[in-house]
mmCIF file with all atom_site columns, C-alpha atoms in Angstrom:
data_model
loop_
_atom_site.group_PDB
_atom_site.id
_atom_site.type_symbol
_atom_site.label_atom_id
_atom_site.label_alt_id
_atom_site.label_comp_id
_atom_site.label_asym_id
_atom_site.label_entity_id
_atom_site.label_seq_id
_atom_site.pdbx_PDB_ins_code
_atom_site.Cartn_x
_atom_site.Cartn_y
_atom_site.Cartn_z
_atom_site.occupancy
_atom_site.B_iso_or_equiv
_atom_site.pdbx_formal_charge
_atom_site.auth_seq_id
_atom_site.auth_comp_id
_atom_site.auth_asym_id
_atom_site.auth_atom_id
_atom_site.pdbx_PDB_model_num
ATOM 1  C CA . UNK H 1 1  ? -3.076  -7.939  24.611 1.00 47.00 ? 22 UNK H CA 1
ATOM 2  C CA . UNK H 1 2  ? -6.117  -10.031 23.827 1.00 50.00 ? 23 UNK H CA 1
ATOM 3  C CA . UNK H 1 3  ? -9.667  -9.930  25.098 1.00 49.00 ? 24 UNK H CA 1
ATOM 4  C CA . UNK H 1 4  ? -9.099  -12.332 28.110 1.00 52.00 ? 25 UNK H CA 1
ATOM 5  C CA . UNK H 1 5  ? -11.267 -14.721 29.450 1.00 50.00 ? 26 UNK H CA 1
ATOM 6  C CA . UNK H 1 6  ? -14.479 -12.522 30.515 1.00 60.00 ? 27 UNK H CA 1
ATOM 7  C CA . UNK H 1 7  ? -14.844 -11.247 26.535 1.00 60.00 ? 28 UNK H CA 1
ATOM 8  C CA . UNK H 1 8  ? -14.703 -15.163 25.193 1.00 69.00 ? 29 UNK H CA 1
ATOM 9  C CA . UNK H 1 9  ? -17.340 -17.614 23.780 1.00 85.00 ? 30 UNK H CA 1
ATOM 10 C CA . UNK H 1 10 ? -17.501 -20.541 25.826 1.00 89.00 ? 31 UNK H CA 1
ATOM 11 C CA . UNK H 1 11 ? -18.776 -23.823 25.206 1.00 94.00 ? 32 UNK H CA 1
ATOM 12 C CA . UNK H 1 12 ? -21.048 -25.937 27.220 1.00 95.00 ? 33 UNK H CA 1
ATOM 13 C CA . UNK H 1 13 ? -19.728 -29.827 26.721 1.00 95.00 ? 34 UNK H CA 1
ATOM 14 C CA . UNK H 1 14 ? -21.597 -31.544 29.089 1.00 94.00 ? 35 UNK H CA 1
ATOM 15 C CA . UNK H 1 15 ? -24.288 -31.928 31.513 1.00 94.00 ? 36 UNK H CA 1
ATOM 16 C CA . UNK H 1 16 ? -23.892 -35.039 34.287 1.00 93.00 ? 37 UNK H CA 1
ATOM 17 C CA . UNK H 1 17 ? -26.923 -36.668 36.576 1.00 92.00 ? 38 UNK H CA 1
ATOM 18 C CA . UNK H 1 18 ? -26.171 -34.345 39.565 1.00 90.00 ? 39 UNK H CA 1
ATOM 19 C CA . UNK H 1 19 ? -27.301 -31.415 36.625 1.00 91.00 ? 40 UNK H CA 1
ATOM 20 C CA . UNK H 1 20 ? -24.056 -29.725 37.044 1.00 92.00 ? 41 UNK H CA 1
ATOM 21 C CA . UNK H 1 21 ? -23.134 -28.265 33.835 1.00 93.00 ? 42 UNK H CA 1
ATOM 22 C CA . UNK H 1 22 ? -19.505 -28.214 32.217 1.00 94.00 ? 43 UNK H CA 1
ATOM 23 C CA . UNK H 1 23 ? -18.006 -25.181 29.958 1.00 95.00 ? 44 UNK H CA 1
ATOM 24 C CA . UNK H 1 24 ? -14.856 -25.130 28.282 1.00 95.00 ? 45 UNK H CA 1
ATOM 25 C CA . UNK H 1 25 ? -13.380 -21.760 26.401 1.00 95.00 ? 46 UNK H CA 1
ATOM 26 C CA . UNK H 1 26 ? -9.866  -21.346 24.607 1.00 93.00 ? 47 UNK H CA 1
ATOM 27 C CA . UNK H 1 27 ? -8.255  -17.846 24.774 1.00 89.00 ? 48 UNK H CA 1
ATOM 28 C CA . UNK H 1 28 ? -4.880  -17.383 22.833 1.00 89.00 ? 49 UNK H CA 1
ATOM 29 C CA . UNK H 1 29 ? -4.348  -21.122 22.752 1.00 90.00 ? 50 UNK H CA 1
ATOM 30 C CA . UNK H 1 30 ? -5.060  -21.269 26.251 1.00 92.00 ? 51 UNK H CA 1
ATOM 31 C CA . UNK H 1 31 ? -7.926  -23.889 28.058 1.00 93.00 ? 52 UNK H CA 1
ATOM 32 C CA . UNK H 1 32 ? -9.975  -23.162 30.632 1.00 94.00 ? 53 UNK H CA 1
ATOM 33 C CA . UNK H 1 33 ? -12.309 -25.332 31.668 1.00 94.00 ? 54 UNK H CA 1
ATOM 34 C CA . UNK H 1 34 ? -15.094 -25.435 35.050 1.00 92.00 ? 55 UNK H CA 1
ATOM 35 C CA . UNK H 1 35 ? -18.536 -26.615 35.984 1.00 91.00 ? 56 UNK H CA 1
ATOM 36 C CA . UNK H 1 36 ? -22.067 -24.759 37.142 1.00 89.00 ? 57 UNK H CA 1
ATOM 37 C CA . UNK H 1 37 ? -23.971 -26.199 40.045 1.00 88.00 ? 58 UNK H CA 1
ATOM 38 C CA . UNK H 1 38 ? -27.599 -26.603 39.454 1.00 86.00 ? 59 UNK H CA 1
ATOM 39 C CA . UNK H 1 39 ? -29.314 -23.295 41.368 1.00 78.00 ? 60 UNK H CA 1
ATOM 40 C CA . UNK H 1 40 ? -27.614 -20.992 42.703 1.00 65.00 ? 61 UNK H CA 1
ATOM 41 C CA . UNK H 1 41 ? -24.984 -21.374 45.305 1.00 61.00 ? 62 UNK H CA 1
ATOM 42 C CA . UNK H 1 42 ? -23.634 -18.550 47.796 1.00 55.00 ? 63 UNK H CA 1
ATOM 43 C CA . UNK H 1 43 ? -20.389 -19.946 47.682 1.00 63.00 ? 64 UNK H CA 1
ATOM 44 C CA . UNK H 1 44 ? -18.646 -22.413 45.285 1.00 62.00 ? 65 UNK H CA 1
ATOM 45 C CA . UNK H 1 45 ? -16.472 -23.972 48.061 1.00 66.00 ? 66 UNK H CA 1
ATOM 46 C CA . UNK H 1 46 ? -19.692 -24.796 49.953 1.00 68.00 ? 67 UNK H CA 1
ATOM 47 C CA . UNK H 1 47 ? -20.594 -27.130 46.768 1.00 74.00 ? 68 UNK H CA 1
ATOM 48 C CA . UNK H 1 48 ? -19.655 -31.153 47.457 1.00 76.00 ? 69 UNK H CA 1
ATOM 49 C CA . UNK H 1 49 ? -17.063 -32.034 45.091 1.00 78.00 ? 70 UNK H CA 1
ATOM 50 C CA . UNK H 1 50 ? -18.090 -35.601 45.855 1.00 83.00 ? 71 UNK H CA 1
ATOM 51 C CA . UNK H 1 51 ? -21.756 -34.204 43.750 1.00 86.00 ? 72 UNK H CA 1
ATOM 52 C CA . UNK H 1 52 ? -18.935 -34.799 40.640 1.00 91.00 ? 73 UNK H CA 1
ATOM 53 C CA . UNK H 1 53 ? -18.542 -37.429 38.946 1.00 93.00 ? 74 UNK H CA 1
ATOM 54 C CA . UNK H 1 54 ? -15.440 -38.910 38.711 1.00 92.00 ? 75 UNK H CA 1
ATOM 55 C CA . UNK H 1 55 ? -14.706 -38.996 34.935 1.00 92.00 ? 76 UNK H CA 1
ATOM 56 C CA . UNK H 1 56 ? -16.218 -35.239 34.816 1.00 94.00 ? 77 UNK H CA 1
ATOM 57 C CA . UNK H 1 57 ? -12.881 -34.376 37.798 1.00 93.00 ? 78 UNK H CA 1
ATOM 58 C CA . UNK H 1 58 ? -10.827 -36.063 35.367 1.00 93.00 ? 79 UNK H CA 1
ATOM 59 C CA . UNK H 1 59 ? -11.716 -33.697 32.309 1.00 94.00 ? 80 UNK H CA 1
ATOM 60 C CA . UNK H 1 60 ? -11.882 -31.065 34.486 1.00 94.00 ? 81 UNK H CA 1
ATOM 61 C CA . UNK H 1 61 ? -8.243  -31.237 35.758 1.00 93.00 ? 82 UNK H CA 1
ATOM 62 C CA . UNK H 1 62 ? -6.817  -32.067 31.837 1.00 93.00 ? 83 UNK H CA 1
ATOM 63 C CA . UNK H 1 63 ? -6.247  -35.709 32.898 1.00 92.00 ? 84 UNK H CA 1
ATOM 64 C CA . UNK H 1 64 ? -8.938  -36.780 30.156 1.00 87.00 ? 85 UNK H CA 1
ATOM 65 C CA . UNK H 1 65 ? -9.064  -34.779 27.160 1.00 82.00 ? 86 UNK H CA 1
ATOM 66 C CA . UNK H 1 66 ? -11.861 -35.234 25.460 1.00 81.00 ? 87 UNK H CA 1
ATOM 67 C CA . UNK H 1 67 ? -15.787 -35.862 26.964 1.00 77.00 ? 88 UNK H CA 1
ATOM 68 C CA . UNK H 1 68 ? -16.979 -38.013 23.671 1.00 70.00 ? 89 UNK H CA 1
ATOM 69 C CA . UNK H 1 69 ? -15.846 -41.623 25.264 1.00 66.00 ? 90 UNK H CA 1
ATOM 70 C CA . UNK H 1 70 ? -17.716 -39.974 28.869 1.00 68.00 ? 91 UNK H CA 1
ATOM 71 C CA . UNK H 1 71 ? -20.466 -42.342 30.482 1.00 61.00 ? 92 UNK H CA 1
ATOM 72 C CA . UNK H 1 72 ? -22.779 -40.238 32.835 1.00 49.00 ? 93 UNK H CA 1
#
């Protein structure tokens, strides 16, 4: 078995204007990718989803795959 996700490196890829911040990690050819609120939030389903950005849901749910061509 491998380390799973808690042991690996992730990589921050992107900040937006809202200040949400965007992490991707790879574990045994696998990608995970998710965002950070700015502050700190009691729950995550309290957040807006609406607070991001469009082409940061895209990447987010694989349908973009890279965040070079991304526009804030």
């Amino acid at each position: 078995m491998g380390q799973g996700w808690s042991n690996a490196r992730r990589t921050l890829v992107g900040k937006d204007v809202f200040g949400n911040r965007y992490y991707e990690q790879v574990v045994e050819g696998k990608r995970r990718r998710w965002f950070k609120p700015p502050g700190m939030m009691a729950r995550p389903m309290d957040y807006d989803v609406d607070r991001v950005p469009a082409n940061w849901r895209s990447w987010l749910t694989f349908q973009r795959p890279d965040v070079r061509d991304m526009e804030d």
